[in-house]
Short mmCIF file of C-alpha atoms and ligand atoms in Angstrom, two decimals:
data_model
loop_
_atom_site.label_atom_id
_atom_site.label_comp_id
_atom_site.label_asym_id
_atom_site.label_seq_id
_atom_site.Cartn_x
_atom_site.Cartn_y
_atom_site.Cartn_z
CA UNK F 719 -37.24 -6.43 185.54
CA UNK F 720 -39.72 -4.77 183.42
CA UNK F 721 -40.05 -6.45 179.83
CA UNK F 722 -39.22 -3.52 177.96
CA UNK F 723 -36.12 -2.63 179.63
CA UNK F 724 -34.22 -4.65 177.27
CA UNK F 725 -34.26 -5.38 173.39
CA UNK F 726 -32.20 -7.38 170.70
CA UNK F 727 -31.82 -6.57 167.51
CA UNK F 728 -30.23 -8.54 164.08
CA UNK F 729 -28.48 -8.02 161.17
CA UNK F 730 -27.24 -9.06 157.87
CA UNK F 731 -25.59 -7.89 154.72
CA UNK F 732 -24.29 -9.39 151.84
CA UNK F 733 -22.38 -7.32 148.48
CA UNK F 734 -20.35 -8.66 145.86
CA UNK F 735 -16.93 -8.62 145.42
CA UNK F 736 -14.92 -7.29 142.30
CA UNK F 737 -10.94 -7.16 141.72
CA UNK F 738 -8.91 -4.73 143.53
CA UNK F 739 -8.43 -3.04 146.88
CA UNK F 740 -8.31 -1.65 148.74
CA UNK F 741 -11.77 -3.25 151.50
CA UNK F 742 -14.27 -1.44 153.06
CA UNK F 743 -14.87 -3.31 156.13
CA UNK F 744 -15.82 -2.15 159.39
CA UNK F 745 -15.26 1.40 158.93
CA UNK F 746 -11.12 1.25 157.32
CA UNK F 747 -9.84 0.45 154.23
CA UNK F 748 -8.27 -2.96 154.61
CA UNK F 749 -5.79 -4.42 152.68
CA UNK F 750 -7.34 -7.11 150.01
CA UNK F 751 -7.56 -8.45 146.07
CA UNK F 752 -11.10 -7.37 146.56
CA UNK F 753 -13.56 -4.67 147.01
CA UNK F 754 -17.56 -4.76 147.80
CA UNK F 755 -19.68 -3.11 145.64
CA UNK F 756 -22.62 -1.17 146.46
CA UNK F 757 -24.64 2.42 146.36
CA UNK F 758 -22.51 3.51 149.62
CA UNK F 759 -19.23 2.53 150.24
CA UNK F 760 -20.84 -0.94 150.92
CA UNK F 761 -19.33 -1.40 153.90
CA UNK F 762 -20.87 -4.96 155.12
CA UNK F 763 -20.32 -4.81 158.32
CA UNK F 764 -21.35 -1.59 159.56
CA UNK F 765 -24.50 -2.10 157.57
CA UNK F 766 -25.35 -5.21 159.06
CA UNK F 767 -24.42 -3.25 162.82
CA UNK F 768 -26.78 -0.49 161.58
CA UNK F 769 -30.15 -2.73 160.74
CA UNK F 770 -29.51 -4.60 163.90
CA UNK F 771 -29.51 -1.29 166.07
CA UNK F 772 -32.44 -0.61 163.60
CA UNK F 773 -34.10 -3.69 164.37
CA UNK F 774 -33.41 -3.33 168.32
CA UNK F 775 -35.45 -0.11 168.77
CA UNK F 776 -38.13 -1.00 165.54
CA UNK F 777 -37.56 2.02 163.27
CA UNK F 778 -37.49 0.58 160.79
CA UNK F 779 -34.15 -0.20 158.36
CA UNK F 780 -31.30 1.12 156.65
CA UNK F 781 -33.09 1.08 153.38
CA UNK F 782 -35.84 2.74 154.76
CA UNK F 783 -33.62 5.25 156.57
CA UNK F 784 -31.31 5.44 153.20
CA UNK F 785 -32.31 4.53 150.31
CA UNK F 786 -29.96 2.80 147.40
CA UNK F 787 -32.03 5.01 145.15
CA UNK F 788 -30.64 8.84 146.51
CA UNK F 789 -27.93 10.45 144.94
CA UNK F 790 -26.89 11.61 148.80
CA UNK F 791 -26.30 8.13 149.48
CA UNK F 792 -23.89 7.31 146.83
CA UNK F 793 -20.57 6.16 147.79
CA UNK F 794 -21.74 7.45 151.86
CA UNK F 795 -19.44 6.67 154.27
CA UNK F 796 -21.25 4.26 156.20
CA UNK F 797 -19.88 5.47 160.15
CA UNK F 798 -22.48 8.23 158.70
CA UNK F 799 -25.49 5.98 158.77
CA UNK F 800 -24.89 4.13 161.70
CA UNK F 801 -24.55 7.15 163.61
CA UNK F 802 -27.51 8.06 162.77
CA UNK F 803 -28.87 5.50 163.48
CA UNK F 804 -27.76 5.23 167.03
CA UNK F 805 -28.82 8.58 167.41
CA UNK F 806 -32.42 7.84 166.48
CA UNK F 807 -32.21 4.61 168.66
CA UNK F 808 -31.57 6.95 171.61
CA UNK F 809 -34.32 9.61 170.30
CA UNK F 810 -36.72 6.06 170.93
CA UNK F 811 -35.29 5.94 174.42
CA UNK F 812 -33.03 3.11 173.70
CA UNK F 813 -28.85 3.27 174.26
CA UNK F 814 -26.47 0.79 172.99
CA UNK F 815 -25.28 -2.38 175.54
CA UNK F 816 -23.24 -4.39 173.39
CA UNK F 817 -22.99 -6.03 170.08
CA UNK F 818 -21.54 -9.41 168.56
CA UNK F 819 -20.71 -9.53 164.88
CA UNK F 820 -19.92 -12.36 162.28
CA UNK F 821 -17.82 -11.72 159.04
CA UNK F 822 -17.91 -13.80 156.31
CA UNK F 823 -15.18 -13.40 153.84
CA UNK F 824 -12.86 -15.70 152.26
CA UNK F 825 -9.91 -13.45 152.26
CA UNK F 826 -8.22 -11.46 153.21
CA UNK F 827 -7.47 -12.85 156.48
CA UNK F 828 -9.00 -10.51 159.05
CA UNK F 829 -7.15 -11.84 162.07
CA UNK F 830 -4.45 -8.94 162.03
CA UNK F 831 -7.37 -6.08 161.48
CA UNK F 832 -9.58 -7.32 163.60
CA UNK F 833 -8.52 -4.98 166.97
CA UNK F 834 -8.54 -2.12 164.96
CA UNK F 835 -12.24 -2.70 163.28
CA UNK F 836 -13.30 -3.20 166.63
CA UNK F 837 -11.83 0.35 168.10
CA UNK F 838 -13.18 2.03 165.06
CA UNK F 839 -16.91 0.43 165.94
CA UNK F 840 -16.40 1.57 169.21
CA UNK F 841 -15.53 4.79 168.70
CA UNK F 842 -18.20 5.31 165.82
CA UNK F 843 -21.05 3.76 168.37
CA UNK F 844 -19.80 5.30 171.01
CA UNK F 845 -19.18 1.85 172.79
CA UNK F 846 -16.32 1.34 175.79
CA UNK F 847 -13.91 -1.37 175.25
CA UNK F 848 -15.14 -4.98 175.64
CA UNK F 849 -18.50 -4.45 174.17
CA UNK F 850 -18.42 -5.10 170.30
CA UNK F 851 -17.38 -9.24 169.83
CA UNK F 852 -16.18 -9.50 166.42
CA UNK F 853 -15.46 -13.15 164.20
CA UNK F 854 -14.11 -13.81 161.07
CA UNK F 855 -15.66 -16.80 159.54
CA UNK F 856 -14.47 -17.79 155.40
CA UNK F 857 -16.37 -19.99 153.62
CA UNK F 858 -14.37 -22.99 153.45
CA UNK F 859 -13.46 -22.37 149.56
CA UNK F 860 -17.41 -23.33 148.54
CA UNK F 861 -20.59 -21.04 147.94
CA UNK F 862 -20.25 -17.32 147.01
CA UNK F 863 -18.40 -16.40 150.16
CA UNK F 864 -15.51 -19.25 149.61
CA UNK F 865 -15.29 -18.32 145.85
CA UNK F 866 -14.84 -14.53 147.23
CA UNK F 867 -17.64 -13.44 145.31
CA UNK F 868 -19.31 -12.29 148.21
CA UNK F 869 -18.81 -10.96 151.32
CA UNK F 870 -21.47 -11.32 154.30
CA UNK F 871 -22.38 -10.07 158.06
CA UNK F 872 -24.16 -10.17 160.94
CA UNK F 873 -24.62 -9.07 163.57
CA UNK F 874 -27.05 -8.55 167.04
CA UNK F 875 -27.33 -5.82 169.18
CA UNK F 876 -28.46 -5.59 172.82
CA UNK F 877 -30.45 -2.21 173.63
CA UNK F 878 -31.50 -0.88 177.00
CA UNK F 879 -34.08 1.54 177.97
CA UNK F 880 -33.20 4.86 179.01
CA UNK F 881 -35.08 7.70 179.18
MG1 MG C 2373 -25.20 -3.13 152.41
#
């Protein structure tokens, strides 16, 4: 197997968390308390999906791609960036294998969202079923992500070669 035909990317996000819903996570408005707050719709998740497809194919990152600073990023949708971003992975020759993600949020409880986050990945990254692993992790009550300050993700993508 030649060396390049594979490569692995990673990412991670963190934004803070102020009173009232509804949550951006993983591309739907969840029920919650809380909502992130950021330049887009600070969307965790798919941000932390985006720099690891990013990362994969080395182009670079989602701040390069889209800055926090442009007026045409504020409040984005963030399904937006990551499919660009797969669609620039692919211009580099590279197409999407799988990816396994890590949520870190204190509440709410994702557990009865979680099938639906995961067909809405799929369908933005154009991903068949069984392909995007998805966890939700709290904080055990301590730190910023157990106080629900915070919420945080990662994730790593698997790219193949294809051109
Ligand atoms: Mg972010």
């Amino acid at each position: 197997m030649e060396a390049e035909a594979f490569r692995v990317g990673i990412g991670h996000d963190t934004h803070r968390l102020e009173a009232g819903g509804p949550l951006r996570l993983g591309g739907i408005d969840l029920p919650s308390d809380f909502h992130a707050v950021g330049h887009s719709d600070a969307d965790a998740l798919l941000h932390a999906i985006t720099d690891a497809i990013l990362g994969a194919a080395a182009i670079g990152d989602i701040g390069d791609l889209f800055p926090d600073t442009a007026e045409e990023n504020r409040g984005r949708d963030s399904a937006d960036m990551l499919t660009e971003a797969i669609a620039r992975a692919r211009q580099s020759g590279f197409r999407l294998a799988n990816l396994d993600c890590i949520v870190h949020l204190e509440r709410p409880k994702l557990a009865l969202h979680k099938q639906k986050m995961i067909e809405r990945i799929e369908s933005i990254v154009g991903l068949p079923p069984f392909r995007v692993g998805l966890k939700a992790k709290t904080g055990e009550q301590v730190g910023p992500v157990g106080q629900s300050a915070a919420i945080m993700a990662q994730c790593v993508a698997l790219m193949y070669r294809d051109e």
